[in-house]
XYZ file of N, CA and C in Angstrom:
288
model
N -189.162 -198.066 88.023
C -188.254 -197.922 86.909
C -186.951 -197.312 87.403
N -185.756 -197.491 87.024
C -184.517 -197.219 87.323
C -183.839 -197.136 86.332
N -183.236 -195.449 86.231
C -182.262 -194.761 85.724
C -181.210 -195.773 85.574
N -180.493 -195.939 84.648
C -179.288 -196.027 84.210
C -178.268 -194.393 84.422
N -177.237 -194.668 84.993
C -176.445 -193.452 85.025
C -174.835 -193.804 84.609
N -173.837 -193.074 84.413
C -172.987 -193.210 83.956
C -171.675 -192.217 84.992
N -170.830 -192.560 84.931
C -170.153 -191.803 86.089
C -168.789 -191.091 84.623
N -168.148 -190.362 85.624
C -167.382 -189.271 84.178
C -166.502 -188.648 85.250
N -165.218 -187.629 85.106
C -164.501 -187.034 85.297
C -165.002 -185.633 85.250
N -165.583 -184.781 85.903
C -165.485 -183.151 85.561
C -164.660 -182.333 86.274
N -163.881 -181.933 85.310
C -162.883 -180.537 85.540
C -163.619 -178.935 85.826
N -163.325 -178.812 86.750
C -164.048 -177.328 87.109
C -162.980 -176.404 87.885
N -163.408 -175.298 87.474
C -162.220 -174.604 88.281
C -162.393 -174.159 89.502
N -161.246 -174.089 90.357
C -161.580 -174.186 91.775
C -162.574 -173.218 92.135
N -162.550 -172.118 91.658
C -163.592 -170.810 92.619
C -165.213 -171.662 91.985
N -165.585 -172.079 91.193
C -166.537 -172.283 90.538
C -166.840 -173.846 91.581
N -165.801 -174.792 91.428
C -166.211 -175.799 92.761
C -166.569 -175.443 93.801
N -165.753 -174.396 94.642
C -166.105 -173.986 95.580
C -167.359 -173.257 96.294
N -168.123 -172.789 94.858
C -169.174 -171.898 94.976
C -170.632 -173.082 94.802
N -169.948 -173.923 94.208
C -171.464 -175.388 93.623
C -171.033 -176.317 94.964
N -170.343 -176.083 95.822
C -170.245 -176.969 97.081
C -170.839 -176.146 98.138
N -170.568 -174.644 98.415
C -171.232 -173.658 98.694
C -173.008 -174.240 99.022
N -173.489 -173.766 97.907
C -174.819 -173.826 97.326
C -175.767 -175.415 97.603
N -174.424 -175.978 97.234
C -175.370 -177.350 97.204
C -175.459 -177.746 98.637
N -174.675 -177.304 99.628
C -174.955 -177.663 101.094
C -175.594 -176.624 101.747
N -175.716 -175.467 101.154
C -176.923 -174.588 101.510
C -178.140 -175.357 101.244
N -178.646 -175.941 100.307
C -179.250 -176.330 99.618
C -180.018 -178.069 100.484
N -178.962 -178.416 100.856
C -179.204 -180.004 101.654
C -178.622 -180.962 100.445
N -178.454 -180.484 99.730
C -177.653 -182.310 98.480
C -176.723 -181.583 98.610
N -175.911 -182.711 97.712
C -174.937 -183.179 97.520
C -174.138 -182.838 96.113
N -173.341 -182.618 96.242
C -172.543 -181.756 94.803
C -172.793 -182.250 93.842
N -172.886 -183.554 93.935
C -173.307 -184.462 92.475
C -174.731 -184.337 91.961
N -175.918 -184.131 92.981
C -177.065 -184.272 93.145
C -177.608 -182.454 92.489
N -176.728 -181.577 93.114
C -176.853 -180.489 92.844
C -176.290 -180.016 91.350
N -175.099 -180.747 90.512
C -175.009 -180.430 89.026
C -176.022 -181.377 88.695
N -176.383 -182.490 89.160
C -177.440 -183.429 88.070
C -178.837 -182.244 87.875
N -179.471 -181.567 88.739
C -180.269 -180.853 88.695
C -179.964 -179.703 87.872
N -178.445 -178.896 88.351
C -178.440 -177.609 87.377
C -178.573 -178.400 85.385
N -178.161 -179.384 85.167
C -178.316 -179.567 83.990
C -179.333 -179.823 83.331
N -180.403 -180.594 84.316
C -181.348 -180.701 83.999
C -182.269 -179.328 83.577
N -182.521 -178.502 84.557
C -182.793 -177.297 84.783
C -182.399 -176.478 83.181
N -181.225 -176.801 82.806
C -180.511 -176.089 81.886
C -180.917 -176.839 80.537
N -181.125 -177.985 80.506
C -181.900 -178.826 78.995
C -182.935 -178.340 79.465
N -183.695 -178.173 80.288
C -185.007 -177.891 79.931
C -185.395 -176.770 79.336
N -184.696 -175.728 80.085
C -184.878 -173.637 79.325
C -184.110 -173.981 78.053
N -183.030 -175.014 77.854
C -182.738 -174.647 76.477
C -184.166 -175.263 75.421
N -184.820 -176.153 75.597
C -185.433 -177.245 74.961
C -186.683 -176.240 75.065
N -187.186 -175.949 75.820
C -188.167 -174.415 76.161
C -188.140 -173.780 75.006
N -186.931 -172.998 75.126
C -186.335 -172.062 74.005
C -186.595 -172.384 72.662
N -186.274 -173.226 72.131
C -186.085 -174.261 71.196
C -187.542 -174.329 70.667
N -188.252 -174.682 71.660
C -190.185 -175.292 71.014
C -190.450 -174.030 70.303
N -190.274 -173.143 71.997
C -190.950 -171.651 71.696
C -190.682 -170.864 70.322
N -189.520 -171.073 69.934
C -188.685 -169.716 68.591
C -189.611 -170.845 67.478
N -189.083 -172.453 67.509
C -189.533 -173.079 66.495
C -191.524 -172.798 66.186
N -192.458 -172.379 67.229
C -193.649 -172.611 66.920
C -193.891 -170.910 66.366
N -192.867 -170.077 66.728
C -193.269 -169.311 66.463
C -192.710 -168.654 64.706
N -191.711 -169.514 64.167
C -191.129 -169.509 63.307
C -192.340 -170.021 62.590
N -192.811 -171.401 62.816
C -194.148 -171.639 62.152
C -195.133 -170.523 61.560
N -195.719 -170.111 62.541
C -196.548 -169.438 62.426
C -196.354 -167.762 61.603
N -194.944 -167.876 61.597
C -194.480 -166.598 60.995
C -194.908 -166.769 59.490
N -195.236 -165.173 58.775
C -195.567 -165.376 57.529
C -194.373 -163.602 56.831
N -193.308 -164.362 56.086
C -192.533 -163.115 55.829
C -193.188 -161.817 54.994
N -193.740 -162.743 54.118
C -194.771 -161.567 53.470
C -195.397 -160.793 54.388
N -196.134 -161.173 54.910
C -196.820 -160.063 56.090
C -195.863 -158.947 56.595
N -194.576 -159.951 57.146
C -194.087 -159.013 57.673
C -193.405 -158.021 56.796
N -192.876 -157.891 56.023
C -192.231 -156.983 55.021
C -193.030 -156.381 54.755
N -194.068 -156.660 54.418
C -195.653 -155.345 54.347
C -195.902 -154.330 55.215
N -195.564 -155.399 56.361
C -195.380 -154.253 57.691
C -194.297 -153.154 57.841
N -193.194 -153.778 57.544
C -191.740 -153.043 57.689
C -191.777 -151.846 56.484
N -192.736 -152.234 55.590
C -192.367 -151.280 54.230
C -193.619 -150.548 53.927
N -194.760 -150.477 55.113
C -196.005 -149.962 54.996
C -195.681 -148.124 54.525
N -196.707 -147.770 54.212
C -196.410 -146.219 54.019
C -197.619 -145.485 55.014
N -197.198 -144.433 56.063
C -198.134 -143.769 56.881
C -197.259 -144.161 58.234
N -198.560 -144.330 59.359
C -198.189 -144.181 60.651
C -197.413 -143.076 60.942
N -197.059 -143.242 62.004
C -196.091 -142.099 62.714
C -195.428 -141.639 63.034
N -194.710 -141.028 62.830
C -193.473 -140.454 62.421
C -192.578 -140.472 63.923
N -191.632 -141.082 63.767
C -190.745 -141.241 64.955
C -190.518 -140.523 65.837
N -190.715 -140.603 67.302
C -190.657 -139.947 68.325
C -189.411 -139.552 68.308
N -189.041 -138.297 69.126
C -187.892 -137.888 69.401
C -186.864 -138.838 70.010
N -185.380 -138.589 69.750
C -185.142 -140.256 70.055
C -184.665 -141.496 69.081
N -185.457 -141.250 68.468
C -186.113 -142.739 67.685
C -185.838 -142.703 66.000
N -185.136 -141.664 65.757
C -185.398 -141.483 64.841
C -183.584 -141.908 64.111
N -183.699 -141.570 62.917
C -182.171 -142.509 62.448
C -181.171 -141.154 62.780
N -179.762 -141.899 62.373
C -178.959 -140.657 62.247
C -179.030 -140.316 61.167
N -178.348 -139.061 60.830
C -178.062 -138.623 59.190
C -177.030 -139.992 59.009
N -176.920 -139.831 57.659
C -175.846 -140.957 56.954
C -174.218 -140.010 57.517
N -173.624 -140.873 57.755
C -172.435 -140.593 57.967
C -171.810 -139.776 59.505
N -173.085 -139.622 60.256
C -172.465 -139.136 61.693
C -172.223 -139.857 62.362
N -171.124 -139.846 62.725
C -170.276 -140.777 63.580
C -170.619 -141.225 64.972
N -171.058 -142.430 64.705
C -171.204 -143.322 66.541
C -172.655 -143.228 66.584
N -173.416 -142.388 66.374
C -174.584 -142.571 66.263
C -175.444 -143.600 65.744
N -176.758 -144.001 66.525
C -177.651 -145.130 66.045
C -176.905 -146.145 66.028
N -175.378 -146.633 66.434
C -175.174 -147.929 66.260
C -175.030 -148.398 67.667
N -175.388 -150.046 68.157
C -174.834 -150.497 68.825
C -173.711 -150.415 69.865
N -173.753 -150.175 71.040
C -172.386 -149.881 71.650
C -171.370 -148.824 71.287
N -172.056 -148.010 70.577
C -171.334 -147.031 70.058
C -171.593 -145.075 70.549
C-alpha cells in the first residue's frame, strides 16, 4: 500500500531550522523525514489526550462529585493548606 503525500511550503524561523537540521542528522534522516515524524508523534499525544479526558469525562458522575466537595467531616487542613482570611492580599492565589 502507498501513501499518497502532498508537498507544501514551511516557513520556520532560522534558529528553529537550524536546530531540526541539527537533530535530524544526529538522528540519521532527513529534515523532511524528521518533521513527518515530529507530527506524527504530536497527533498522536494530542489524540491520546483527547480519548483519555473524553473516557474519563464518561465515566464522571457530577453528583458524586459535589457530594464529595460539599461532604461534612474529614480533616481539617494541614498547615499550609488551609484558605486565606477574605481579603489578605496575594495570598492563596495563583502566581501571586
Amino acid at each position: 500500500m502507498t501513501t499518497k503525500v502532498t508537498t507544501f511550503s514551511l516557513r520556520l524561523p532560522l534558529s528553529l531550522k537550524a536546530a531540526v537540521e541539527k537533530l535530524a542528522e544526529a538522528d540519521g534522516t532527513s529534515m523532511n523525514q524528521f518533521l513527518v515524524m515530529a507530527a506524527a508523534e504530536k497527533l498522536t499525544a494530542m489524540r491520546t489526550a483527547a480519548a483519555f479526558f473524553a473516557e474519563r469525562k464518561r465515566r464522571g458522575d457530577r453528583d458524586v462529585a459535589i457530594r464529595f466537595l460539599t461532604r461534612v467531616g474529614g480533616e481539617a487542613p494541614r498547615p499550609g493548606d488551609d484558605l486565606p482570611e477574605p481579603g489578605a492580599a496575594g495570598q492563596g492565589q495563583a502566581g501571586g
